[in-house]
Amino acid sequence: MPHDILIATEADLREAVGLDMTTVNTVEAAFAALASGTVVMPPILSMAIEEANGEVDVKTAYIPGFDGFAIKVSPGFFDNPKLGLPSLNGLMILFSAKTGLVEALFLDNGYLTDVRTAAAGAVAAKHLAPERVTTAGVMGTGVQARLQMEAAHLVRPFERVLVWGRDGDKAAACAADIAASLGIEARAEADPARLVADSQLVVTTTPAREPVLRAEWLHPGLHVTAMGSDQGEKNEIDPAALAAANLYVCDRVSQCETLGELRTALKAGIWTGGTPPELGAVVAGHHPGRTSADAVTICDLTGTGAQDTAIATLARRVCSERGAGSTMAV
Amino acid sequence: MPHDILIATEADLREAVGLDMTTVNTVEAAFAALASGTVVMPPILSMAIEEANGEVDVKTAYIPGFDGFAIKVSPGFFDNPKLGLPSLNGLMILFSAKTGLVEALFLDNGYLTDVRTAAAGAVAAKHLAPERVTTAGVMGTGVQARLQMEAAHLVRPFERVLVWGRDGDKAAACAADIAASLGIEARAEADPARLVADSQLVVTTTPAREPVLRAEWLHPGLHVTAMGSDQGEKNEIDPAALAAANLYVCDRVSQCETLGELRTALKAGIWTGGTPPELGAVVAGHHPGRTSADAVTICDLTGTGAQDTAIATLARRVCSERGAGSTMAV
């Protein structure tokens, strides 16, 4: 008995789903649900294809109260740029949580992941950054550098952005894009220590394997979100910073232990703080977030299947409302 | 930069991909590749949604020499029949193994899984069943009971089929279907011991949690393929039978230990034969298969991602050749 499914392309989804407070609130709700303990989120399925310098990750999560669950497939093939193709691709599939039937295919080439990843940065900033942020710093110059600043600006309308990257030209281009999209001052900053010193909110968005942010740069009234590490070899933040901060929060402890900043800190024996709180516990009010204007806070984001289920559910609703995408009987 | 993908529905795929020797040979090649040790096949991602009596499994495998890899999502929602819906559904996605780009979506509702599962039964029968099979027995009365007999008949053109099921009416209906599709004698057999005694090839296709085939029923010149167990609670074959057989073969040892018949035998302390050979090793000639007409052999099939990559690659080729399905720029 065929049933209709929705098929939406990247172009459809770029029209329908933006980086706005609706998106941030949806992702925030997913984090709150994660704290309830009733979310089912299996470990990430990961497969490396070494011959092609590629890998593919599959994430999923069931969130009670959401009537669908997403399965997201994210291939990353890092020789693609040589072929004129983007490294990151993929799609999301939304299934009914009642019947398991396919309800929607989002052929988004990773767009929804970009959005939900940036939205998680906004959730972290909302709950952990100082109330007043005048300058935000971003390390890294890629898509997430731009989107993280856009997302954070929704919850902390800062007046200035500093951008650091290994390549000064890319940093300048990134700053120009941010200035244009947010209509604020943005400039490249060649000295990462200076960037951190001048910022109240810093987001690291690099694929670094050696820390780009030193512990000695931490200062009172700073929040750092590290969103670049999502693999067992990556490390953006000096492990000593995790121990030195007043509060270190994971998106998901089990993931941060193996894929995030916590991995390096545990391996170095520097993290002795036991099980860190999760962002969802802070969102849900089960754990305090920032407790003073002077506190130093760090949030480690590795990306969760719960965010995918949240953004896919939102995308389906918006596409339905607007008649976006096409339907197919399968 | 949008690229074209192929989208094929269940109806398209039923036209394009059948249970024939092309399919069996493709799946056999995947097993041979598994034996080479260069296949990358991560553990199955599995998520239970208890509120809906549902589960979802994700399988994948990269096989060197195949230019794509499949990711298969198989939801099983066991209250669906109450809603007039099938329990099993799902889809396969074929990605380029060079770039990770999505190449094809097979919205097959589980059809390709049915075919590749039956094809694995044919591969097992080809390499392990006695040369001469006059009577084949099947335990269970569902889709796989029918397809396993169809598949096995491709490699062992037996003259008669016996069908056992807990429900005699269903067994009779299954036998009638098999007789019609293969044009041979097929009848229900109420006594499972009799069925095994009269058969040279038996395939078990049940979701049983207690053995349906007893060790004392084994007889010289018998091959048994157990394909029903694919979960930690299932068990079709008396664990003593595994130890009593001359040869016990797994599709994938790591899966059979946790999902197949081997699990129960290990738990009961009955299996002391060390690491069993895999079907791929037999196919590739690295391990002997049947060594005499009188041997008793057992093959344990849990279903592998390699089979999915093989059938998806075949489906893409056939759809392209025939212009089946539709294309979409994503």
PDB file of C-alpha atoms in Angstrom, chain B residues 184-291:
ATOM      1  CA  ILE B 184       6.915 -28.366  -8.254  1.00  0.00           C
ATOM      2  CA  GLU B 185       5.245 -30.382  -5.524  1.00  0.00           C
ATOM      3  CA  ALA B 186       4.969 -28.539  -2.213  1.00  0.00           C
ATOM      4  CA  ARG B 187       2.901 -29.412   0.834  1.00  0.00           C
ATOM      5  CA  ALA B 188       2.552 -28.604   4.503  1.00  0.00           C
ATOM      6  CA  GLU B 189       4.163 -31.033   6.932  1.00  0.00           C
ATOM      7  CA  ALA B 190       2.755 -30.892  10.457  1.00  0.00           C
ATOM      8  CA  ASP B 191       5.656 -32.765  12.060  1.00  0.00           C
ATOM      9  CA  PRO B 192       8.890 -30.761  12.012  1.00  0.00           C
ATOM     10  CA  ALA B 193      10.969 -33.867  12.819  1.00  0.00           C
ATOM     11  CA  ARG B 194       9.485 -35.571   9.755  1.00  0.00           C
ATOM     12  CA  LEU B 195      10.206 -32.498   7.631  1.00  0.00           C
ATOM     13  CA  VAL B 196      13.872 -32.539   8.618  1.00  0.00           C
ATOM     14  CA  ALA B 197      14.139 -36.321   8.201  1.00  0.00           C
ATOM     15  CA  ASP B 198      12.773 -36.150   4.660  1.00  0.00           C
ATOM     16  CA  SER B 199      14.850 -33.151   3.532  1.00  0.00           C
ATOM     17  CA  GLN B 200      18.450 -32.725   2.425  1.00  0.00           C
ATOM     18  CA  LEU B 201      18.197 -28.944   2.754  1.00  0.00           C
ATOM     19  CA  VAL B 202      16.263 -27.147   5.484  1.00  0.00           C
ATOM     20  CA  VAL B 203      15.898 -23.387   5.855  1.00  0.00           C
ATOM     21  CA  THR B 204      14.537 -21.945   9.090  1.00  0.00           C
ATOM     22  CA  THR B 205      12.820 -18.582   8.633  1.00  0.00           C
ATOM     23  CA  THR B 206      11.022 -18.060  11.940  1.00  0.00           C
ATOM     24  CA  PRO B 207      11.219 -15.356  14.620  1.00  0.00           C
ATOM     25  CA  ALA B 208      11.422 -18.146  17.242  1.00  0.00           C
ATOM     26  CA  ARG B 209      12.886 -17.505  20.683  1.00  0.00           C
ATOM     27  CA  GLU B 210      13.005 -21.244  21.484  1.00  0.00           C
ATOM     28  CA  PRO B 211      14.550 -23.741  19.052  1.00  0.00           C
ATOM     29  CA  VAL B 212      12.266 -25.113  16.349  1.00  0.00           C
ATOM     30  CA  LEU B 213      14.898 -27.557  15.050  1.00  0.00           C
ATOM     31  CA  ARG B 214      16.278 -30.149  17.476  1.00  0.00           C
ATOM     32  CA  ALA B 215      19.837 -31.493  17.395  1.00  0.00           C
ATOM     33  CA  GLU B 216      18.612 -35.098  17.414  1.00  0.00           C
ATOM     34  CA  TRP B 217      16.884 -34.519  14.072  1.00  0.00           C
ATOM     35  CA  LEU B 218      20.169 -33.915  12.241  1.00  0.00           C
ATOM     36  CA  HIS B 219      21.000 -36.692   9.802  1.00  0.00           C
ATOM     37  CA  PRO B 220      23.826 -37.422   7.379  1.00  0.00           C
ATOM     38  CA  GLY B 221      23.613 -35.441   4.175  1.00  0.00           C
ATOM     39  CA  LEU B 222      21.693 -32.522   5.668  1.00  0.00           C
ATOM     40  CA  HIS B 223      22.337 -28.823   5.283  1.00  0.00           C
ATOM     41  CA  VAL B 224      20.496 -26.317   7.451  1.00  0.00           C
ATOM     42  CA  THR B 225      20.424 -22.576   6.857  1.00  0.00           C
ATOM     43  CA  ALA B 226      19.090 -20.589   9.814  1.00  0.00           C
ATOM     44  CA  MET B 227      18.147 -17.103   8.675  1.00  0.00           C
ATOM     45  CA  GLY B 228      15.438 -16.122  11.153  1.00  0.00           C
ATOM     46  CA  SER B 229      17.556 -14.899  14.036  1.00  0.00           C
ATOM     47  CA  ASP B 230      18.812 -11.361  13.707  1.00  0.00           C
ATOM     48  CA  GLN B 231      18.343 -10.194  17.293  1.00  0.00           C
ATOM     49  CA  GLY B 232      19.667 -10.950  20.732  1.00  0.00           C
ATOM     50  CA  GLU B 233      16.535 -12.794  21.841  1.00  0.00           C
ATOM     51  CA  LYS B 234      15.948 -15.037  18.838  1.00  0.00           C
ATOM     52  CA  ASN B 235      16.969 -18.686  18.572  1.00  0.00           C
ATOM     53  CA  GLU B 236      15.806 -21.194  15.963  1.00  0.00           C
ATOM     54  CA  ILE B 237      18.325 -24.013  16.219  1.00  0.00           C
ATOM     55  CA  ASP B 238      19.009 -26.222  19.228  1.00  0.00           C
ATOM     56  CA  PRO B 239      22.461 -25.062  20.360  1.00  0.00           C
ATOM     57  CA  ALA B 240      23.590 -28.689  20.563  1.00  0.00           C
ATOM     58  CA  ALA B 241      23.071 -28.910  16.791  1.00  0.00           C
ATOM     59  CA  LEU B 242      25.835 -26.374  16.161  1.00  0.00           C
ATOM     60  CA  ALA B 243      28.341 -28.507  18.046  1.00  0.00           C
ATOM     61  CA  ALA B 244      27.013 -31.750  16.525  1.00  0.00           C
ATOM     62  CA  ALA B 245      27.297 -30.604  12.902  1.00  0.00           C
ATOM     63  CA  ASN B 246      30.453 -31.335  10.914  1.00  0.00           C
ATOM     64  CA  LEU B 247      30.607 -27.707   9.869  1.00  0.00           C
ATOM     65  CA  TYR B 248      28.988 -24.598  11.274  1.00  0.00           C
ATOM     66  CA  VAL B 249      29.435 -21.396   9.244  1.00  0.00           C
ATOM     67  CA  CYS B 250      28.535 -17.783  10.078  1.00  0.00           C
ATOM     68  CA  ASP B 251      27.756 -15.011   7.638  1.00  0.00           C
ATOM     69  CA  ARG B 252      29.724 -12.746  10.004  1.00  0.00           C
ATOM     70  CA  VAL B 253      31.120 -14.116  13.251  1.00  0.00           C
ATOM     71  CA  SER B 254      30.885 -10.809  15.101  1.00  0.00           C
ATOM     72  CA  GLN B 255      27.164 -10.610  14.282  1.00  0.00           C
ATOM     73  CA  CYS B 256      26.323 -14.269  14.904  1.00  0.00           C
ATOM     74  CA  GLU B 257      27.912 -14.052  18.356  1.00  0.00           C
ATOM     75  CA  THR B 258      25.401 -11.429  19.392  1.00  0.00           C
ATOM     76  CA  LEU B 259      22.440 -11.812  17.012  1.00  0.00           C
ATOM     77  CA  GLY B 260      22.547 -15.298  15.555  1.00  0.00           C
ATOM     78  CA  GLU B 261      22.358 -18.932  16.609  1.00  0.00           C
ATOM     79  CA  LEU B 262      25.924 -18.825  17.895  1.00  0.00           C
ATOM     80  CA  ARG B 263      24.836 -16.473  20.678  1.00  0.00           C
ATOM     81  CA  THR B 264      22.689 -19.112  22.397  1.00  0.00           C
ATOM     82  CA  ALA B 265      25.297 -21.838  21.896  1.00  0.00           C
ATOM     83  CA  LEU B 266      28.019 -19.662  23.408  1.00  0.00           C
ATOM     84  CA  LYS B 267      25.801 -18.626  26.312  1.00  0.00           C
ATOM     85  CA  ALA B 268      24.947 -22.264  27.031  1.00  0.00           C
ATOM     86  CA  GLY B 269      28.650 -23.161  26.908  1.00  0.00           C
ATOM     87  CA  ILE B 270      27.865 -25.685  24.183  1.00  0.00           C
ATOM     88  CA  TRP B 271      29.959 -24.098  21.450  1.00  0.00           C
ATOM     89  CA  THR B 272      33.608 -24.910  22.102  1.00  0.00           C
ATOM     90  CA  GLY B 273      34.766 -24.938  18.490  1.00  0.00           C
ATOM     91  CA  GLY B 274      36.597 -21.608  18.624  1.00  0.00           C
ATOM     92  CA  THR B 275      35.963 -19.036  15.908  1.00  0.00           C
ATOM     93  CA  PRO B 276      33.725 -20.564  13.230  1.00  0.00           C
ATOM     94  CA  PRO B 277      34.516 -19.961   9.562  1.00  0.00           C
ATOM     95  CA  GLU B 278      32.543 -17.348   7.655  1.00  0.00           C
ATOM     96  CA  LEU B 279      30.499 -18.009   4.544  1.00  0.00           C
ATOM     97  CA  GLY B 280      32.766 -15.655   2.624  1.00  0.00           C
ATOM     98  CA  ALA B 281      35.796 -17.802   3.448  1.00  0.00           C
ATOM     99  CA  VAL B 282      33.973 -20.825   2.055  1.00  0.00           C
ATOM    100  CA  VAL B 283      32.917 -18.903  -1.061  1.00  0.00           C
ATOM    101  CA  ALA B 284      36.469 -17.643  -1.594  1.00  0.00           C
ATOM    102  CA  GLY B 285      37.936 -21.115  -1.093  1.00  0.00           C
ATOM    103  CA  HIS B 286      39.821 -20.153   2.061  1.00  0.00           C
ATOM    104  CA  HIS B 287      37.907 -22.726   4.084  1.00  0.00           C
ATOM    105  CA  PRO B 288      36.448 -26.030   2.896  1.00  0.00           C
ATOM    106  CA  GLY B 289      32.677 -26.173   2.580  1.00  0.00           C
ATOM    107  CA  ARG B 290      30.917 -29.509   2.390  1.00  0.00           C
ATOM    108  CA  THR B 291      33.586 -32.232   2.315  1.00  0.00           C
TER     109      THR B 291
END
